[in-house]
Coordinates of C-alpha atoms (C1' of nucleotides) in Angstrom, one line a residue:
Chain A
M1 CA 10.4 19.6 20.8
R2 CA 8.4 18.3 23.7
L3 CA 5.1 20.1 24.0
S4 CA 5.2 19.4 27.8
T5 CA 8.2 21.8 28.0
Y6 CA 7.2 24.3 25.3
F7 CA 5.5 27.6 25.7
L8 CA 2.3 27.3 23.7
P9 CA -0.6 29.2 25.3
V10 CA -3.5 28.1 23.1
M11 CA -6.9 29.5 23.6
R12 CA -10.2 27.9 23.1
D13 CA -12.2 31.1 22.8
T14 CA -11.5 33.8 20.3
P15 CA -10.4 37.1 21.8
K16 CA -13.0 39.6 20.8
E17 CA -10.6 42.2 19.4
A18 CA -9.7 39.8 16.6
E19 CA -11.9 40.3 13.7
I20 CA -10.3 38.4 10.8
V21 CA -9.5 34.8 10.8
S22 CA -5.7 35.0 10.6
H23 CA -5.6 37.3 13.6
Q24 CA -8.0 35.0 15.5
L25 CA -6.0 31.9 14.7
M26 CA -2.6 33.5 15.5
L27 CA -3.9 34.5 18.9
R28 CA -5.6 31.2 19.6
A29 CA -2.6 29.2 18.4
G30 CA -0.3 31.1 20.7
M31 CA 1.7 32.6 18.0
I32 CA 1.4 36.3 19.0
R33 CA 0.2 38.5 21.7
Q34 CA -0.8 42.1 21.3
S35 CA 1.4 44.7 23.1
S36 CA -0.5 47.8 22.0
A37 CA -2.4 48.9 18.9
G38 CA -0.6 47.5 15.9
I39 CA 2.3 46.2 18.0
Y40 CA 2.8 42.5 18.7
S41 CA 5.1 40.1 20.6
W42 CA 5.9 37.0 18.7
L43 CA 5.7 33.8 20.8
P44 CA 7.8 30.7 20.1
L45 CA 5.4 29.2 17.6
G46 CA 4.8 32.4 15.7
L47 CA 8.5 33.3 15.7
R48 CA 9.4 30.0 14.1
V49 CA 7.0 30.8 11.3
L50 CA 8.3 34.3 10.9
K51 CA 11.9 33.0 10.7
K52 CA 10.9 30.4 8.1
I53 CA 9.3 33.1 5.9
E54 CA 12.3 35.4 6.5
Q55 CA 14.6 32.6 5.4
I56 CA 12.8 31.9 2.2
V57 CA 12.9 35.6 1.4
R58 CA 16.6 35.7 2.2
E59 CA 17.4 32.7 0.0
E60 CA 15.6 34.1 -3.0
Q61 CA 17.2 37.6 -2.6
N62 CA 20.6 36.0 -2.4
R63 CA 19.8 33.9 -5.4
A64 CA 18.9 37.0 -7.3
G65 CA 22.3 38.5 -6.5
A66 CA 21.3 40.8 -3.7
H67 CA 23.6 41.2 -0.7
E68 CA 22.3 41.3 2.9
V69 CA 23.1 44.1 5.2
L70 CA 21.4 45.3 8.4
M71 CA 20.6 48.9 9.0
P72 CA 19.4 50.4 12.2
T73 CA 15.8 51.0 13.1
I74 CA 16.6 54.5 14.5
Q75 CA 17.7 57.0 11.9
S76 CA 18.9 60.6 12.0
A77 CA 16.4 63.3 10.8
D78 CA 19.2 65.1 9.1
L79 CA 19.4 62.4 6.4
W80 CA 15.8 62.8 5.7
R81 CA 16.1 66.5 5.5
E82 CA 18.7 66.0 2.8
S83 CA 16.3 64.0 0.7
G84 CA 13.5 66.4 1.5
R85 CA 11.3 63.7 2.9
Y86 CA 11.5 64.7 6.6
D87 CA 8.7 67.1 6.1
D88 CA 6.9 65.2 3.3
Y89 CA 6.4 61.9 5.2
G90 CA 3.9 63.3 7.6
A91 CA 2.5 61.9 10.9
E92 CA 3.1 58.3 9.8
M93 CA 6.7 58.7 10.7
L94 CA 7.5 58.3 14.4
R95 CA 9.7 61.1 15.4
I96 CA 11.9 60.9 18.5
T97 CA 14.3 63.2 20.3
D98 CA 17.4 61.9 22.0
R99 CA 18.9 63.3 25.2
H100 CA 20.9 65.9 23.3
D101 CA 17.7 67.1 21.7
R102 CA 18.7 65.8 18.3
D103 CA 15.8 64.8 16.0
M104 CA 15.7 61.1 15.3
L105 CA 13.1 58.8 13.8
Y106 CA 12.1 55.2 13.8
G107 CA 12.6 54.2 10.2
P108 CA 9.5 53.6 8.1
T109 CA 11.8 52.7 5.2
N110 CA 15.5 53.0 4.4
E111 CA 16.1 54.7 1.0
E112 CA 18.0 57.6 2.5
Q113 CA 20.1 55.4 4.7
I114 CA 21.1 52.9 2.1
T115 CA 21.8 55.6 -0.5
Q116 CA 24.2 57.3 2.0
I117 CA 26.0 54.1 2.7
F118 CA 26.3 53.3 -1.0
R119 CA 27.4 56.7 -2.0
D120 CA 30.2 56.7 0.5
G121 CA 31.3 53.2 -0.5
V122 CA 31.2 53.2 -4.3
K123 CA 33.0 55.5 -6.6
S124 CA 33.2 53.8 -10.0
Y125 CA 30.8 52.5 -12.6
K126 CA 32.8 49.3 -12.5
E127 CA 31.2 48.5 -9.2
L128 CA 27.7 48.5 -10.6
P129 CA 25.2 47.0 -10.6
R130 CA 24.6 46.3 -6.9
N131 CA 21.6 45.3 -4.9
L132 CA 21.6 45.5 -1.1
Y133 CA 18.8 44.4 1.2
H134 CA 18.0 44.0 4.8
I135 CA 15.3 42.4 6.8
Q136 CA 14.5 44.8 9.6
W137 CA 11.6 46.1 11.7
K138 CA 9.9 49.2 10.5
F139 CA 7.5 51.5 12.2
R140 CA 4.7 53.4 10.4
D141 CA 2.4 55.2 12.7
E142 CA -0.8 54.2 10.8
V143 CA -3.9 56.1 11.6
R144 CA -5.7 52.9 12.0
P145 CA -3.8 49.7 12.5
R146 CA -6.0 46.6 12.2
F147 CA -6.2 43.0 11.2
G148 CA -3.4 41.8 13.5
V149 CA 0.0 41.5 12.0
M150 CA -1.4 42.2 8.5
R151 CA -1.6 45.9 9.2
G152 CA 0.5 46.6 12.3
R153 CA 2.3 49.8 13.0
E154 CA 5.5 47.8 13.7
F155 CA 6.2 45.2 11.1
L156 CA 9.1 43.2 9.7
M157 CA 10.0 44.0 6.1
K158 CA 12.6 43.0 3.6
D159 CA 13.6 46.0 1.7
A160 CA 16.1 45.8 -1.1
Y161 CA 17.7 48.7 -3.1
S162 CA 19.2 48.5 -6.5
F163 CA 22.0 50.7 -7.9
D164 CA 22.6 51.0 -11.6
I165 CA 24.5 53.1 -14.1
S166 CA 21.5 53.7 -16.4
A167 CA 17.8 53.3 -16.6
E168 CA 18.2 50.4 -18.9
A169 CA 20.4 48.6 -16.5
G170 CA 18.0 49.6 -13.7
T171 CA 15.2 47.8 -15.6
V172 CA 17.3 44.6 -15.5
S173 CA 17.7 44.9 -11.7
Y174 CA 13.9 45.5 -11.5
N175 CA 13.2 42.4 -13.5
K176 CA 15.5 40.3 -11.3
M177 CA 13.5 41.3 -8.3
F178 CA 10.2 40.8 -10.1
V179 CA 11.2 37.2 -10.8
A180 CA 12.7 36.7 -7.4
Y181 CA 9.3 37.7 -5.9
L182 CA 7.4 35.3 -8.0
R183 CA 9.7 32.5 -6.8
T184 CA 9.6 33.7 -3.2
F185 CA 5.8 33.7 -2.9
K186 CA 5.5 30.4 -4.8
R187 CA 7.8 28.7 -2.3
M188 CA 5.3 29.7 0.5
G189 CA 2.5 28.1 -1.4
L190 CA 1.0 31.4 -2.5
T191 CA -0.1 32.6 -5.8
A192 CA 0.9 36.3 -5.8
I193 CA -0.2 38.3 -8.9
P194 CA 1.9 41.3 -9.9
M195 CA -0.3 44.3 -10.6
I196 CA 0.4 47.8 -11.9
A197 CA 0.5 50.0 -8.9
E198 CA 0.5 53.6 -7.7
T199 CA 4.0 54.6 -6.6
G200 CA 2.8 56.6 -3.6
P201 CA 5.3 58.5 -1.4
I202 CA 8.2 56.4 -2.5
G203 CA 8.1 58.0 -5.9
G204 CA 9.1 56.8 -9.4
N205 CA 7.1 55.6 -12.3
L206 CA 7.6 51.8 -12.7
S207 CA 6.0 49.8 -10.0
H208 CA 4.2 46.6 -9.3
E209 CA 2.3 45.3 -6.3
F210 CA 2.2 41.6 -5.6
L211 CA -1.1 40.5 -4.3
V212 CA -2.3 37.2 -2.8
L213 CA -5.9 36.5 -3.5
A214 CA -7.9 35.9 -0.3
K215 CA -11.5 36.6 0.6
T216 CA -10.4 38.9 3.4
G217 CA -7.9 40.9 1.4
E218 CA -7.9 44.7 1.9
S219 CA -7.8 45.6 -1.8
Q220 CA -10.2 44.9 -4.6
V221 CA -8.3 43.5 -7.6
Y222 CA -9.1 42.6 -11.1
C223 CA -7.2 40.3 -13.4
H224 CA -7.0 37.8 -16.1
A225 CA -7.8 34.2 -14.9
D226 CA -4.8 32.8 -16.7
L227 CA -2.4 34.6 -14.4
L228 CA -3.5 32.4 -11.6
A229 CA -2.1 29.4 -13.5
E230 CA 0.9 31.1 -15.0
A231 CA 4.0 28.9 -14.7
L232 CA 7.2 30.1 -13.0
P233 CA 10.4 30.2 -14.9
D234 CA 12.8 27.3 -14.3
E235 CA 15.4 27.8 -11.7
G236 CA 18.8 28.9 -12.7
D237 CA 20.2 32.0 -14.1
L238 CA 18.3 33.8 -16.8
T239 CA 19.8 36.1 -19.3
D240 CA 18.6 39.7 -19.4
S241 CA 16.3 39.1 -22.3
E242 CA 14.9 35.9 -20.8
L243 CA 14.2 37.9 -17.7
Q244 CA 12.4 40.5 -19.7
G245 CA 10.4 37.7 -21.3
V246 CA 9.2 36.4 -18.0
V247 CA 8.2 39.8 -16.8
D248 CA 6.4 40.4 -20.1
R249 CA 4.5 37.2 -19.8
W250 CA 3.3 38.2 -16.4
T251 CA 2.5 41.8 -17.2
E252 CA 0.9 41.5 -20.7
R253 CA -2.4 40.3 -19.3
Y254 CA -4.7 42.6 -17.3
A255 CA -4.1 42.9 -13.6
A256 CA -4.9 46.0 -11.6
T257 CA -5.8 47.0 -8.1
E258 CA -8.7 49.3 -7.4
D259 CA -6.6 52.4 -7.8
K260 CA -5.6 51.7 -11.3
Y261 CA -8.7 49.8 -12.3
D262 CA -10.8 50.9 -15.3
Q263 CA -13.9 48.9 -16.1
A264 CA -13.9 49.6 -19.8
E265 CA -10.3 48.8 -20.1
F266 CA -10.7 45.6 -18.1
E267 CA -13.6 44.4 -20.2
A268 CA -11.9 45.2 -23.4
A269 CA -8.7 43.4 -22.4
V270 CA -10.2 40.2 -20.8
P271 CA -12.9 38.0 -22.2
E272 CA -15.9 37.6 -19.9
D273 CA -15.2 34.0 -18.8
K274 CA -11.6 35.0 -17.8
R275 CA -12.4 38.0 -15.7
V276 CA -11.4 37.6 -12.1
S277 CA -12.6 40.1 -9.6
A278 CA -11.4 39.3 -6.1
R279 CA -9.9 40.6 -2.9
G280 CA -6.2 40.7 -2.5
I281 CA -3.5 41.1 0.2
E282 CA -0.5 43.1 -0.8
V283 CA 2.6 41.2 0.2
G284 CA 5.2 42.9 -1.9
H285 CA 5.8 46.1 -3.7
I286 CA 8.6 47.0 -6.1
F287 CA 9.5 50.4 -7.5
F288 CA 12.0 51.8 -9.9
F289 CA 12.4 55.4 -9.1
G290 CA 15.5 56.5 -11.0
T291 CA 17.4 59.4 -9.4
K292 CA 14.8 60.4 -6.9
Y293 CA 17.1 59.8 -3.9
S294 CA 20.5 59.6 -5.6
E295 CA 20.1 63.1 -7.0
P296 CA 19.4 65.0 -3.8
L297 CA 21.8 62.8 -1.8
G298 CA 24.6 63.2 -4.4
C299 CA 25.0 59.5 -5.0
K300 CA 27.2 59.4 -8.1
V301 CA 29.9 57.3 -9.6
Q302 CA 32.6 58.1 -12.1
G303 CA 31.9 56.7 -15.6
P304 CA 34.3 55.3 -18.2
N305 CA 35.1 58.7 -19.5
G306 CA 35.7 60.3 -16.2
E307 CA 32.3 61.9 -16.0
M308 CA 30.1 61.8 -12.9
I309 CA 27.0 59.8 -13.3
T310 CA 24.0 59.9 -11.0
I311 CA 22.9 56.5 -10.0
Q312 CA 19.6 54.9 -11.0
S313 CA 17.8 53.1 -8.2
G314 CA 14.8 51.0 -7.2
S315 CA 13.4 49.6 -4.0
Y316 CA 11.8 46.3 -3.4
G317 CA 9.7 45.5 -0.3
V318 CA 8.3 42.3 1.1
G319 CA 6.0 42.4 4.1
V320 CA 7.6 39.5 6.1
S321 CA 5.4 39.7 9.2
R322 CA 2.3 40.5 7.1
L323 CA 3.0 37.3 5.1
A324 CA 2.5 35.2 8.3
G325 CA -1.1 36.5 8.5
G326 CA -1.6 36.4 4.7
I327 CA -0.6 32.7 4.5
I328 CA -3.1 31.9 7.2
E329 CA -5.8 33.8 5.4
A330 CA -5.0 31.6 2.4
F331 CA -4.7 28.3 4.3
H332 CA -7.1 27.5 7.1
D333 CA -10.3 25.7 7.8
D334 CA -12.8 25.6 10.7
D335 CA -10.4 23.6 12.9
G336 CA -7.5 26.0 12.5
I337 CA -4.4 26.8 10.5
I338 CA -3.1 24.6 7.6
W339 CA 0.5 25.5 7.1
P340 CA 2.3 24.9 3.8
A341 CA 5.2 22.7 4.8
S342 CA 7.8 25.3 3.7
V343 CA 6.7 27.8 6.4
A344 CA 5.3 25.4 9.1
P345 CA 6.6 26.0 12.6
F346 CA 7.2 22.2 12.8
H347 CA 6.8 19.7 10.1
V348 CA 5.2 17.0 12.1
G349 CA 3.0 16.9 15.2
L350 CA 3.6 13.6 17.1
I351 CA 0.7 12.7 19.3
N352 CA 1.2 10.3 22.1
L353 CA -2.3 9.2 23.1
K354 CA -1.1 7.5 26.3
A355 CA 1.8 9.4 27.7
G356 CA 3.3 7.4 30.5
D357 CA 2.6 4.1 28.9
A358 CA 6.0 2.4 28.4
D359 CA 5.2 1.1 24.9
C360 CA 3.7 4.3 23.6
D361 CA 6.5 6.4 25.1
A362 CA 9.2 4.2 23.6
A363 CA 7.5 4.2 20.1
C364 CA 7.1 8.0 20.1
E365 CA 10.6 8.6 21.3
M366 CA 12.1 6.3 18.7
L367 CA 10.2 8.0 15.9
D368 CA 11.0 11.5 17.2
R369 CA 14.7 10.6 17.1
E370 CA 14.6 9.1 13.7
L371 CA 12.7 12.1 12.2
A372 CA 15.0 14.6 13.9
A373 CA 18.0 12.8 12.5
A374 CA 16.5 13.3 9.0
G375 CA 16.2 17.1 9.7
I376 CA 12.5 17.0 10.3
D377 CA 11.1 19.3 13.0
V378 CA 8.8 17.4 15.3
L379 CA 6.5 18.8 17.9
Y380 CA 5.9 15.9 20.3
D381 CA 2.8 16.1 22.3
D382 CA 3.8 14.1 25.4
R383 CA 1.4 15.8 27.7
D384 CA -1.0 13.8 29.9
E385 CA -4.1 15.1 28.2
R386 CA -7.3 13.7 26.7
A387 CA -7.1 12.5 23.2
G388 CA -9.6 15.1 22.0
A389 CA -7.6 18.0 23.5
K390 CA -4.5 16.8 21.7
F391 CA -6.2 16.5 18.4
S392 CA -7.8 19.9 18.7
T393 CA -4.6 21.6 19.6
M394 CA -2.7 19.9 16.8
D395 CA -5.4 20.8 14.2
L396 CA -5.4 24.4 15.5
I397 CA -1.7 25.0 15.2
G398 CA -1.9 23.4 11.7
L399 CA 1.3 21.4 11.4
P400 CA 1.2 19.7 7.9
W401 CA 1.5 16.1 9.2
Q402 CA 0.3 14.4 12.4
V403 CA 1.5 11.1 13.6
I404 CA -0.9 9.5 16.1
V405 CA 0.5 6.8 18.4
G406 CA -1.8 5.0 20.7
P407 CA -2.2 1.6 22.4
K408 CA -4.8 0.5 19.8
G409 CA -2.6 1.0 16.8
L410 CA 0.5 -0.2 18.6
K411 CA -1.1 -3.6 19.2
S412 CA -0.9 -4.2 15.4
G413 CA 2.4 -2.3 15.2
E414 CA 0.9 0.7 13.4
F415 CA 1.0 4.5 13.7
E416 CA -1.6 6.6 12.1
V417 CA -0.4 9.3 9.8
K418 CA -2.7 12.2 9.1
N419 CA -2.4 14.9 6.5
R420 CA -3.7 18.1 8.0
A421 CA -4.7 19.6 4.7
T422 CA -6.6 16.7 3.1
G423 CA -7.6 14.9 6.3
E424 CA -6.3 11.7 4.7
R425 CA -5.2 9.1 7.3
L426 CA -2.8 6.1 6.7
S427 CA -2.0 3.3 9.0
L428 CA 1.7 2.6 8.7
S429 CA 4.4 0.7 10.4
P430 CA 6.9 2.8 12.3
Q431 CA 9.4 2.3 9.5
A432 CA 6.9 3.1 6.8
T433 CA 5.8 6.2 8.8
A434 CA 9.3 7.6 8.8
A435 CA 9.8 6.8 5.2
H436 CA 6.5 8.4 4.2
L437 CA 7.3 11.6 6.0
K438 CA 10.8 11.9 4.7
S439 CA 9.6 11.6 1.2
A440 CA 6.6 13.9 1.7
L441 CA 8.8 16.6 3.2
A442 CA 11.8 16.1 0.9
D443 CA 11.1 19.4 -0.8
V444 CA 11.4 21.5 2.3
L445 CA 14.3 19.9 4.0
Chain B
rC1 C1' -8.8 62.3 11.2
rG2 C1' -14.6 61.9 11.2
rG3 C1' -18.4 58.3 13.1
rA4 C1' -19.7 54.1 16.5
rG5 C1' -18.7 50.9 20.5
rC6 C1' -16.1 48.4 24.5
rG7 C1' -12.8 48.1 29.2
rU8 C1' -15.1 43.2 35.3
rG9 C1' -9.2 36.8 37.1
rG10 C1' -5.5 34.0 31.2
rC11 C1' -10.0 33.8 27.4
rG12 C1' -15.4 34.5 26.7
rC13 C1' -19.2 36.9 29.3
rA14 C1' -23.3 38.4 33.3
rG15 C1' -24.0 42.2 37.0
rC16 C1' -24.5 48.6 35.8
rC17 C1' -30.3 51.3 33.5
rC18 C1' -32.9 51.0 39.2
rG19 C1' -26.0 52.3 44.3
rG20 C1' -26.7 48.2 49.6
rU21 C1' -24.2 40.8 51.9
rU22 C1' -18.3 37.7 50.7
rA23 C1' -18.5 40.6 42.7
rG24 C1' -20.9 35.9 39.7
rC25 C1' -21.0 32.2 35.5
rG26 C1' -18.5 29.1 31.4
rC27 C1' -13.7 27.7 29.7
rA28 C1' -8.7 27.5 31.2
rC29 C1' -5.6 26.5 35.9
rC30 C1' -4.2 23.5 40.8
rG31 C1' -5.3 18.8 44.0
rG32 C1' -8.1 14.2 44.1
rU33 C1' -11.2 10.0 42.3
rC34 C1' -13.1 7.6 38.1
rU35 C1' -11.8 7.8 33.1
rG36 C1' -9.0 7.4 28.4
rG37 C1' -8.9 7.6 20.0
rG38 C1' -12.1 14.3 18.8
rG39 C1' -11.7 19.8 24.1
rG40 C1' -15.1 13.5 29.6
rA41 C1' -17.5 13.3 34.7
rC42 C1' -17.6 14.2 39.8
rC43 C1' -15.5 16.4 44.5
rG44 C1' -12.3 20.1 46.5
rG45 C1' -9.4 24.6 45.4
rG46 C1' -6.4 29.1 43.8
rG47 C1' -6.6 33.6 41.2
rG48 C1' -10.1 40.1 40.6
rU49 C1' -6.5 47.6 41.9
rC50 C1' -14.3 45.9 38.3
rG51 C1' -8.8 50.5 32.9
rG52 C1' -7.1 55.0 35.9
rA53 C1' -7.9 59.6 38.7
rG54 C1' -11.2 62.8 41.1
rG55 C1' -16.2 63.6 42.8
rU56 C1' -21.4 62.6 44.9
rU57 C1' -23.0 59.3 49.0
rC58 C1' -23.6 56.4 55.4
rA59 C1' -22.4 53.1 51.1
rA60 C1' -19.9 53.1 44.1
rA61 C1' -18.4 47.7 39.4
rU62 C1' -23.1 50.5 39.4
rC63 C1' -24.3 57.7 39.5
rC64 C1' -21.2 62.4 37.8
rU65 C1' -16.6 64.6 35.7
rC66 C1' -12.0 64.1 33.6
rU67 C1' -8.5 60.8 31.6
rC68 C1' -6.1 56.5 29.4
rG69 C1' -6.4 52.1 26.5
rC70 C1' -8.6 49.0 22.9
rU71 C1' -11.9 47.6 18.8
rC72 C1' -15.1 48.4 14.6
rC73 C1' -17.0 51.5 10.1
rG74 C1' -15.1 55.3 6.5
rA75 C1' -10.7 58.4 4.0
rC76 C1' -4.7 56.6 3.6
rC77 C1' -0.6 52.4 3.5
rA78 C1' 4.8 46.7 3.2

RNA sequence: CGGAGCGUGGCGCAGCCCGGUUAGCGCACCGGUCUGGGGGACCGGGGGUCGGAGGUUCAAAUCCUCUCGCUCCGACCA
């Protein structure tokens, strides 16, 4: 992508409404623009990141055996009256009336909707277990939206729903999602710690929140230091008992958010030098709630003896748009964002220091083509700008690798390759540059 | 929902208290010259319903009333 033709409105000054660093950087880097309180437009650069995050979530859901669907944003109030939540949900639910004066709502979540779909489509225990998910915009009319996309009113969420014949089977489904979440966040470079959580208005009694530790997190959290270094299970299918083993390993050590925190308990469970007290950003939340929705909505299947069995369910959310902000909170410096390669909007920023110079142009274009052929996304700064402006822009938007091509280096046949995260610079021949990047990015291609 | 604050060109701000030329500054933007490896210099430009409505006045960005929007602090949430 040529920067000279791209839409990347970067800002030098920080808009005053942005308080936390991720919000400031998303605005400055031209990723988002605010539409109204807690509602944002995603510009090209931001959208690329959102799509990358979404795709990682999707791949891990699919790997865990969930099937993707897409439910509407607008739902009928009748469905919510059936579950009894229409009145319970409160002012946070945006209620709308259509032209026929029918009560509608902009979905804050989809338990009712998916349960209805599933109930009408499945009749036998032989068709269980199943897990369906979608990645769709939600609206929750928060009293006080803030922190940019981290706490918007409109936000993109992955929500999955499991359907099982028994509570035991439901636990297996829960564990699958638990492990899928560990993998999902890891792929984004994040260490997300599962913590015992309140179940809130979703209901149920088994629930974990996944929190990324960051100074600007909204929740105070307490956990055992070893959790930060806990290894992930190998890829590949796990048996039910292996799954349980992984979940046990992650949940046997103390980890709690403020709500569930108990000082005496914490100090008894964790030796002093292992006590971590930090701020966390909630990026995922999983629940097992049994028959809370299947019962009122009549979601049943026929069992092996012909009896009707009410389905056991859970729901599993990932804040996709929130993650874009959360990742920046975790990875930035004074100069700007530092994207993990897996979610970076482009892998490489190619800086032509003398656009218009025949040699520089040719060298850049050749590298651009070669990297593109290898599946590497390149943002090519071919603008006629000062070197300093180009460096600053590239650091701000945080692409993991920069290749700097100028007349000086070209004289000795070399490009400069800069690692955004470490600041390390290498002088390499064009061939070595391409080889170096291909190898460095092999994991995410 | 309680408390506080802010709305002036794309961004950051000054002007307002104490009404009075053509509403100003920095950045960004356009043209030009010189430059050219960390947001360069100079010259010349363009862009503003001063959030909105009403009122006071000879005269309103400035005073008054109402209203809308946004932000921050607290109680709640992917």
